[in-house]
Structures are given as structure tokens and as C-alpha cells.
mmCIF file of C-alpha atoms in Angstrom:
data_model
loop_
_atom_site.group_PDB
_atom_site.id
_atom_site.type_symbol
_atom_site.label_atom_id
_atom_site.label_comp_id
_atom_site.label_asym_id
_atom_site.label_seq_id
_atom_site.Cartn_x
_atom_site.Cartn_y
_atom_site.Cartn_z
ATOM 1 C CA UNK A 138 20.321 -45.269 -20.138
ATOM 2 C CA UNK A 139 19.530 -42.616 -17.551
ATOM 3 C CA UNK A 140 21.729 -41.776 -14.498
ATOM 4 C CA UNK A 141 20.025 -42.723 -11.184
ATOM 5 C CA UNK A 142 18.852 -39.734 -9.238
ATOM 6 C CA UNK A 143 18.830 -39.504 -5.489
ATOM 7 C CA UNK A 144 15.233 -40.548 -5.258
ATOM 8 C CA UNK A 145 15.745 -43.683 -7.233
ATOM 9 C CA UNK A 146 18.702 -44.498 -4.978
ATOM 10 C CA UNK A 147 16.502 -43.855 -2.015
ATOM 11 C CA UNK A 148 13.462 -45.805 -3.600
ATOM 12 C CA UNK A 149 15.788 -48.873 -4.357
ATOM 13 C CA UNK A 150 17.030 -49.020 -0.895
ATOM 14 C CA UNK A 151 13.331 -48.832 0.396
ATOM 15 C CA UNK A 152 14.406 -45.900 2.997
ATOM 16 C CA UNK A 153 12.952 -42.341 3.007
ATOM 17 C CA UNK A 154 15.131 -39.515 1.947
ATOM 18 C CA UNK A 155 16.054 -37.376 5.075
ATOM 19 C CA UNK A 156 13.844 -34.413 5.269
ATOM 20 C CA UNK A 157 15.732 -30.885 4.683
ATOM 21 C CA UNK A 158 16.838 -29.665 7.975
ATOM 22 C CA UNK A 159 16.002 -26.054 9.218
ATOM 23 C CA UNK A 160 18.392 -23.392 8.431
ATOM 24 C CA UNK A 161 20.799 -22.517 11.132
ATOM 25 C CA UNK A 162 21.290 -18.646 11.997
ATOM 26 C CA UNK A 163 24.744 -17.714 10.465
ATOM 27 C CA UNK A 164 27.169 -16.648 13.186
ATOM 28 C CA UNK A 165 30.311 -16.374 11.006
ATOM 29 C CA UNK A 166 31.073 -20.035 11.977
ATOM 30 C CA UNK A 167 34.092 -19.400 14.253
ATOM 31 C CA UNK A 168 34.393 -23.178 15.167
ATOM 32 C CA UNK A 169 34.407 -26.241 12.705
ATOM 33 C CA UNK A 170 34.619 -29.973 12.515
ATOM 34 C CA UNK A 171 36.624 -31.969 10.104
ATOM 35 C CA UNK A 172 34.496 -34.642 8.616
ATOM 36 C CA UNK A 173 35.850 -37.900 7.245
ATOM 37 C CA UNK A 174 34.527 -39.040 3.960
ATOM 38 C CA UNK A 175 35.603 -41.692 1.285
ATOM 39 C CA UNK A 176 38.369 -40.321 -1.003
ATOM 40 C CA UNK A 177 37.429 -39.228 -4.445
ATOM 41 C CA UNK A 178 33.801 -39.026 -3.243
ATOM 42 C CA UNK A 179 34.137 -35.603 -1.232
ATOM 43 C CA UNK A 180 32.191 -33.714 -3.765
ATOM 44 C CA UNK A 181 29.428 -36.041 -4.094
ATOM 45 C CA UNK A 182 29.222 -36.200 -0.299
ATOM 46 C CA UNK A 183 29.190 -32.484 -0.064
ATOM 47 C CA UNK A 184 26.521 -32.264 -2.849
ATOM 48 C CA UNK A 185 24.389 -34.610 -0.713
ATOM 49 C CA UNK A 186 24.718 -32.542 2.792
ATOM 50 C CA UNK A 187 23.957 -29.357 0.853
ATOM 51 C CA UNK A 188 20.432 -30.828 -0.586
ATOM 52 C CA UNK A 189 19.424 -31.304 3.000
ATOM 53 C CA UNK A 190 20.794 -27.836 4.198
ATOM 54 C CA UNK A 191 23.852 -28.767 5.885
ATOM 55 C CA UNK A 192 26.468 -26.379 5.083
ATOM 56 C CA UNK A 193 29.971 -27.772 4.490
ATOM 57 C CA UNK A 194 33.361 -26.399 3.229
ATOM 58 C CA UNK A 195 35.068 -28.641 0.558
ATOM 59 C CA UNK A 196 38.292 -27.080 -0.541
ATOM 60 C CA UNK A 197 38.619 -27.914 -4.202
ATOM 61 C CA UNK A 198 41.378 -27.092 -6.605
ATOM 62 C CA UNK A 199 41.485 -27.783 -10.422
ATOM 63 C CA UNK A 200 44.063 -29.699 -12.336
ATOM 64 C CA UNK A 201 44.175 -30.655 -16.032
ATOM 65 C CA UNK A 202 44.448 -34.274 -16.979
ATOM 66 C CA UNK A 203 45.529 -35.861 -19.962
ATOM 67 C CA UNK A 204 42.678 -37.852 -21.892
ATOM 68 C CA UNK A 205 43.055 -40.298 -24.771
ATOM 69 C CA UNK A 206 44.117 -38.919 -28.140
ATOM 70 C CA UNK A 207 46.694 -36.213 -29.089
ATOM 71 C CA UNK A 208 46.086 -32.683 -27.360
ATOM 72 C CA UNK A 209 43.106 -34.029 -25.274
ATOM 73 C CA UNK A 210 42.935 -32.496 -22.181
ATOM 74 C CA UNK A 211 40.222 -31.921 -19.389
ATOM 75 C CA UNK A 212 39.865 -30.123 -16.157
ATOM 76 C CA UNK A 213 39.205 -32.174 -13.163
ATOM 77 C CA UNK A 214 38.454 -30.759 -9.554
ATOM 78 C CA UNK A 215 39.918 -32.576 -6.888
ATOM 79 C CA UNK A 216 39.942 -32.001 -3.123
ATOM 80 C CA UNK A 217 42.824 -30.065 -1.459
ATOM 81 C CA UNK A 218 42.966 -32.579 1.487
ATOM 82 C CA UNK A 219 41.648 -35.870 0.127
ATOM 83 C CA UNK A 220 38.989 -37.473 2.209
ATOM 84 C CA UNK A 221 38.264 -34.388 4.451
ATOM 85 C CA UNK A 222 35.551 -31.458 4.524
ATOM 86 C CA UNK A 223 34.745 -29.236 6.883
ATOM 87 C CA UNK A 224 31.431 -28.480 8.728
ATOM 88 C CA UNK A 225 30.601 -25.540 11.259
ATOM 89 C CA UNK A 226 29.809 -26.618 14.916
ATOM 90 C CA UNK A 227 26.323 -25.257 14.606
ATOM 91 C CA UNK A 228 25.397 -27.840 12.006
ATOM 92 C CA UNK A 229 26.151 -30.610 14.602
ATOM 93 C CA UNK A 230 22.738 -29.820 15.970
ATOM 94 C CA UNK A 231 20.541 -30.909 13.080
ATOM 95 C CA UNK A 232 18.076 -33.338 13.679
ATOM 96 C CA UNK A 233 18.513 -37.017 12.326
ATOM 97 C CA UNK A 234 22.355 -36.002 12.002
ATOM 98 C CA UNK A 235 23.548 -39.748 12.063
ATOM 99 C CA UNK A 236 21.064 -40.541 9.370
ATOM 100 C CA UNK A 237 22.107 -37.908 7.309
ATOM 101 C CA UNK A 238 25.604 -38.752 7.631
ATOM 102 C CA UNK A 239 25.221 -42.250 6.653
ATOM 103 C CA UNK A 240 23.099 -41.012 3.753
ATOM 104 C CA UNK A 241 25.941 -38.816 2.564
ATOM 105 C CA UNK A 242 28.502 -41.350 3.161
ATOM 106 C CA UNK A 243 30.310 -39.614 6.018
ATOM 107 C CA UNK A 244 32.448 -41.833 7.976
ATOM 108 C CA UNK A 245 32.852 -39.839 10.946
ATOM 109 C CA UNK A 246 35.054 -37.099 12.480
ATOM 110 C CA UNK A 247 38.763 -36.005 13.101
ATOM 111 C CA UNK A 248 38.892 -36.794 16.822
ATOM 112 C CA UNK A 249 40.778 -34.907 19.389
ATOM 113 C CA UNK A 250 43.000 -36.999 22.262
ATOM 114 C CA UNK A 251 39.751 -37.213 24.463
ATOM 115 C CA UNK A 252 37.619 -38.946 21.699
ATOM 116 C CA UNK A 253 35.388 -35.838 21.030
ATOM 117 C CA UNK A 254 35.290 -34.205 17.561
ATOM 118 C CA UNK A 255 38.096 -31.973 17.217
ATOM 119 C CA UNK A 256 37.268 -28.420 17.086
ATOM 120 C CA UNK A 257 38.875 -26.244 14.380
ATOM 121 C CA UNK A 258 39.282 -22.549 14.653
ATOM 122 C CA UNK A 259 38.307 -20.125 12.018
ATOM 123 C CA UNK A 260 41.863 -19.070 11.396
ATOM 124 C CA UNK A 261 42.957 -22.540 10.518
ATOM 125 C CA UNK A 262 40.340 -22.759 8.094
ATOM 126 C CA UNK A 263 41.536 -19.559 6.555
ATOM 127 C CA UNK A 264 44.958 -21.208 6.051
ATOM 128 C CA UNK A 265 43.120 -24.016 4.170
ATOM 129 C CA UNK A 266 41.296 -21.512 1.935
ATOM 130 C CA UNK A 267 44.819 -19.770 1.395
ATOM 131 C CA UNK A 268 46.174 -23.023 0.238
ATOM 132 C CA UNK A 269 43.232 -23.730 -1.916
ATOM 133 C CA UNK A 270 43.503 -20.241 -3.537
ATOM 134 C CA UNK A 271 47.428 -20.965 -4.316
ATOM 135 C CA UNK A 272 46.486 -24.319 -5.865
ATOM 136 C CA UNK A 273 44.138 -22.664 -8.151
ATOM 137 C CA UNK A 274 46.499 -19.863 -9.383
ATOM 138 C CA UNK A 275 47.638 -20.042 -12.953
ATOM 139 C CA UNK A 276 51.006 -21.584 -13.437
ATOM 140 C CA UNK A 277 54.042 -19.188 -13.495
ATOM 141 C CA UNK A 278 56.368 -19.027 -16.524
ATOM 142 C CA UNK A 279 59.818 -19.691 -15.614
#
């Protein structure tokens, strides 16, 4: 049995797939928002957003898990911060944003005290990138 593609999912729900959005001019992305997504579904949501040209940053780290059998291991990519991914502020202006977020299973934003989506500075994203890099380093021998 073949796995369902995104077109099959959209056809079964009888909703048209969102059209790819126009590309946004790259500004270095100095300001970001944190998107809330379902835990353990961050990679899938990021893939769906990338399909419609919505740029997101999903920090991942690779861990080795033990599988059934002796000496059987495999690598698994996990989110550095479960349930979160980051999107540049420029991407907020995409047409049909709410429909695209619903399609990609984005639950909402991390909000500030005023109820507006919280703004994350580029230097804070760089800290997350540093943690991601540290998690992906090979283990040191003791």
C-alpha cells in the first residue's frame, strides 16, 4: 500500500491545496516569531510550510535510538525545542496565512503580554542555533 501524498490528503478533505505564495525579499530576517505546532510533528509542519514557500527555521538534533534486536540502532532527528519552530516576521504577510497555517497544523504563536505574537530578535535565534550545533557535536570521550 502506498503512502498518501499531500494531494491525496487534500482531495480526501475536498479542499484545494493552498497555492504557493510569492517569495519575499530576503532582509537577513532580523525579527522572528515562534510558531506553536504539535510536538513530534514539527518536521512535517515545516515541510508543508516549505512547500508553499513559507520560510521557517526548525532547529533539529540527531539522536541514536535502539531498535529491536542486538546491535540495532538508527538515527532519529528531533526538535531542539519540542512544539516550536521559528518564522521570519516578513512571512506574516503571506496571502491566506490562516488557511496555510491550518493546513500545516500550526496551532498559533508564542504571545507577548499584550496578546500580540512575540517578537524574537536575531541574536536570540543565534543562541538557539548555537545550542543546535552543540547538540549535534559527537560525544566526547572521557
